[in-house]
């Protein structure tokens, strides 16, 4: 029966063809096939098919349908090798704009609702206490983006000796929802002190001790009621959003376990990005090789994710071995000369670069399944998101304080 249907479709394709000889030969073959099918009990198919009319029409035209002639062989399919030769590389390139677009659209809606309820737009005070041209450029880009979202951005340039007092003033200013300082200013030790001078209620970068302590202990909320989420550093959080966007996170699993079974290599262990990132990914279930110039350390919650927070151990592996085992490779080396050899990378790995320099070789897409060359726009989006979180929490605190005062006044 399937053979009859196939011949029927084939015949319809030739019905109006100018190749009379081919048509006649085909009809003769079908006539024999139809007679054979009748003998097998398939006469109903023949009698109800378009063939009967075709046979009648062609017999009327004097074309014999009695002698079986094999149909012409179908044209040969193109060789598989030729198809493979022109196939494009399977690697998908994802831009920071691709990732940021839906996040920004969602954030825009939140901010519009926030201001429609009578609240002032979120306000960020950015403090520049160094003479870094790159920081000034970043500040201008940030200001432009913030204005597009109706967010207030104010850049204040001060001498480094005035930095601490400027932070104190911002902490006390009711109109300021978030404070950001462009580091480095003094150096690692004193900069760390300055980071802790910023109130946790206004620490838009998540660099104060409270937030870092909670991150490294996998504590995700400030309060026991879990109404105030901890602020996470913008660039590590941006990379997490990239991995969510490209489907690395398994949404079928519970929050906090969605990287279970994944191995990650992070080529950077700075205190601002690399180390917090390794901690965040390990807290979400991944096994993370954190690679720095001195050594490689393994961040993990252990077999079966039995630990509630990650632990850190020295890893007796090379960078090549760590990268070769990784499903996700993330680079952030601040040097133009550094290139991670493509030969190190596992076939089909997801490769993400957050350095301002291209840390992967040009042929990375020959190995990677997904490649993200930078995360800049996502980082700025996370800065706005963190600011909105702080502004929303401050509003709730103010409302709670007003309600408490009203209740106390009524009681008196």
CSV table of N, CA and C in Angstrom, one decimal, residues 104 108 139-151 153 377 380-381 384:
chain,number,residue,atom,x,y,z
A,104,UNK,N,16.8,44.5,30.5
A,104,UNK,CA,16.5,46.0,30.5
A,104,UNK,C,15.0,46.3,30.3
A,108,UNK,N,13.0,48.3,33.0
A,108,UNK,CA,12.3,49.5,32.6
A,108,UNK,C,10.8,49.5,33.2
A,139,UNK,N,32.2,56.1,33.4
A,139,UNK,CA,31.2,57.0,34.1
A,139,UNK,C,30.3,57.6,33.1
A,140,UNK,N,30.8,58.1,31.9
A,140,UNK,CA,30.0,58.8,30.9
A,140,UNK,C,29.1,57.8,30.3
A,141,UNK,N,29.6,56.6,30.0
A,141,UNK,CA,28.7,55.6,29.4
A,141,UNK,C,27.6,55.2,30.3
A,142,UNK,N,27.9,55.1,31.6
A,142,UNK,CA,26.9,54.7,32.6
A,142,UNK,C,25.9,55.8,32.7
A,143,UNK,N,26.3,57.0,32.8
A,143,UNK,CA,25.4,58.2,32.9
A,143,UNK,C,24.4,58.2,31.7
A,144,UNK,N,24.9,58.0,30.5
A,144,UNK,CA,24.0,58.0,29.4
A,144,UNK,C,23.0,56.9,29.4
A,145,UNK,N,23.4,55.7,29.8
A,145,UNK,CA,22.4,54.6,29.9
A,145,UNK,C,21.4,54.9,31.0
A,146,UNK,N,21.9,55.4,32.2
A,146,UNK,CA,20.9,55.6,33.3
A,146,UNK,C,19.9,56.7,32.9
A,147,UNK,N,20.3,57.7,32.1
A,147,UNK,CA,19.3,58.7,31.7
A,147,UNK,C,18.2,58.1,30.8
A,148,UNK,N,18.6,57.2,30.0
A,148,UNK,CA,17.7,56.5,29.1
A,148,UNK,C,16.6,55.8,29.9
A,149,UNK,N,16.9,55.4,31.1
A,149,UNK,CA,16.0,54.7,31.9
A,149,UNK,C,15.3,55.6,33.0
A,150,UNK,N,15.6,56.8,32.9
A,150,UNK,CA,15.0,57.8,33.9
A,150,UNK,C,15.6,57.6,35.2
A,151,UNK,N,16.8,57.2,35.3
A,151,UNK,CA,17.5,57.0,36.6
A,151,UNK,C,18.5,58.2,36.8
A,153,UNK,N,21.7,59.9,37.8
A,153,UNK,CA,23.2,59.6,38.0
A,153,UNK,C,23.9,60.9,38.2
A,377,UNK,N,27.5,45.6,28.6
A,377,UNK,CA,26.1,46.1,28.7
A,377,UNK,C,25.3,45.3,29.8
A,380,UNK,N,26.4,46.9,33.2
A,380,UNK,CA,25.7,48.2,33.5
A,380,UNK,C,24.2,47.9,33.8
A,381,UNK,N,23.6,46.9,33.2
A,381,UNK,CA,22.2,46.6,33.5
A,381,UNK,C,22.1,46.1,34.9
A,384,UNK,N,22.2,49.0,37.4
A,384,UNK,CA,20.9,49.6,37.5
A,384,UNK,C,19.9,48.7,38.3
